[in-house]
Amino acid sequence: MSAVAAEAALAPGAGSLTGPLAFLTPLVASRAGWDDPEARLARALTEDDFVLHSRRVAPLARPSIAPHLEVLLRFSDEERTLLPPGTFLSVLEANGLMARLDEWVLAKILYWRSLFAGRSAPVFLVRASRSALRRRGFAAGVEAEIARYGAPPFLFCFEVAEDEALALEPAAREALAAVRKLGCGLAIGSFGQKPESLRLVRDLQVTVVKIDGELSRRAASDPASLAKVAAIARVAKAMGVLSIAEAVETRESRDALAGAGVDCAQGEAVRPIVEELVEIACAYGAA
């Protein structure tokens, strides 16, 4: 089975909705208006009610790099309102439905990638959940799906947040190593918060570092933050790693980050539009 999750960090814990997770059922029900959120989400997996959107990553210092798209997961309810992942992912996790969602996400991306009609496809940045990485057969499932669609592995870059990467269990580290061996990329999100950050790049064979949004926001006004960003960008280049600044919200921040040597950025100041992934795929694949 494929194992991919998008965007949001999951609440800790798994199993039935009891104990510390018991509050999730009424919480999700009240936010989404469902009487039985577990049954509704299980049905959504068979009725295609989840939606993948994408935020484009904009080049700053290296305009010739391959385009990158960050994949974002949403749920489309009965009123066609798009609900964010924080509304439903924890319930899926607690009810053992994440494997099915992971498979759905990867299959959708691979299908839409086939719409590019011979044109250069972007690299898809996809969040790998902790439960996916712990699941036996993670890399084998990814390999099987990629082979089924005939997609180059390097078009997929699995993202793990820095704090999660520092706390990975041995089985999760082995899963990431296996995916890297397939030829897929690995990104570390919220990068630069901890002194051990650079060790992760070497140990996990990271291909992309996504510089923490707080550092990005302070880069234009705080010399210490700008110096730290410049050091990250410099080391990333020396190691052949792509640097992407997260949460770039102002033109001043964008210009400061570009001056510091950061390769790319994402956020309101560069590419604010979040588009449905199928629309982007069709646009890239258009003759």
Short mmCIF file of N, CA and C in Angstrom, two decimals, residues 32 75 89 93 115 143 152 183 196 201 232 235 268 283-284:
data_model
loop_
_atom_site.label_atom_id
_atom_site.label_comp_id
_atom_site.label_asym_id
_atom_site.label_seq_id
_atom_site.Cartn_x
_atom_site.Cartn_y
_atom_site.Cartn_z
N ALA A 32 -17.78 20.29 11.42
CA ALA A 32 -18.19 19.92 10.06
C ALA A 32 -19.68 19.64 9.95
N PHE A 75 -10.86 18.64 2.40
CA PHE A 75 -12.05 17.79 2.32
C PHE A 75 -13.21 18.64 1.84
N LEU A 89 -7.90 14.99 9.88
CA LEU A 89 -6.80 14.03 9.83
C LEU A 89 -6.65 13.22 11.11
N GLU A 93 -6.60 9.19 11.46
CA GLU A 93 -5.48 8.53 12.12
C GLU A 93 -5.97 7.60 13.22
N LEU A 115 -1.23 13.64 -16.92
CA LEU A 115 -1.87 14.63 -17.79
C LEU A 115 -0.88 15.63 -18.36
N GLU A 143 7.03 2.48 -4.19
CA GLU A 143 7.68 1.94 -5.39
C GLU A 143 6.66 1.29 -6.32
N PRO A 152 8.84 8.93 -13.01
CA PRO A 152 10.21 9.00 -12.46
C PRO A 152 10.15 9.27 -10.95
N GLY A 183 15.03 6.87 -5.34
CA GLY A 183 15.27 8.05 -6.17
C GLY A 183 14.34 9.20 -5.85
N GLU A 196 20.81 21.09 15.76
CA GLU A 196 21.13 19.83 15.08
C GLU A 196 20.64 19.76 13.64
N VAL A 201 20.57 16.94 7.47
CA VAL A 201 20.81 17.00 6.03
C VAL A 201 21.77 15.89 5.61
N ILE A 232 22.45 29.07 6.27
CA ILE A 232 21.73 27.87 5.82
C ILE A 232 21.80 27.75 4.31
N VAL A 235 25.40 26.73 3.16
CA VAL A 235 25.70 25.32 3.41
C VAL A 235 24.88 24.41 2.50
N GLU A 268 2.66 34.43 0.51
CA GLU A 268 1.83 35.46 -0.09
C GLU A 268 2.60 36.42 -0.98
N ALA A 283 -2.79 22.66 -17.00
CA ALA A 283 -2.11 23.83 -17.52
C ALA A 283 -0.69 23.48 -17.95
N TYR A 284 0.02 22.69 -17.14
CA TYR A 284 1.38 22.28 -17.50
C TYR A 284 1.36 21.40 -18.74
#
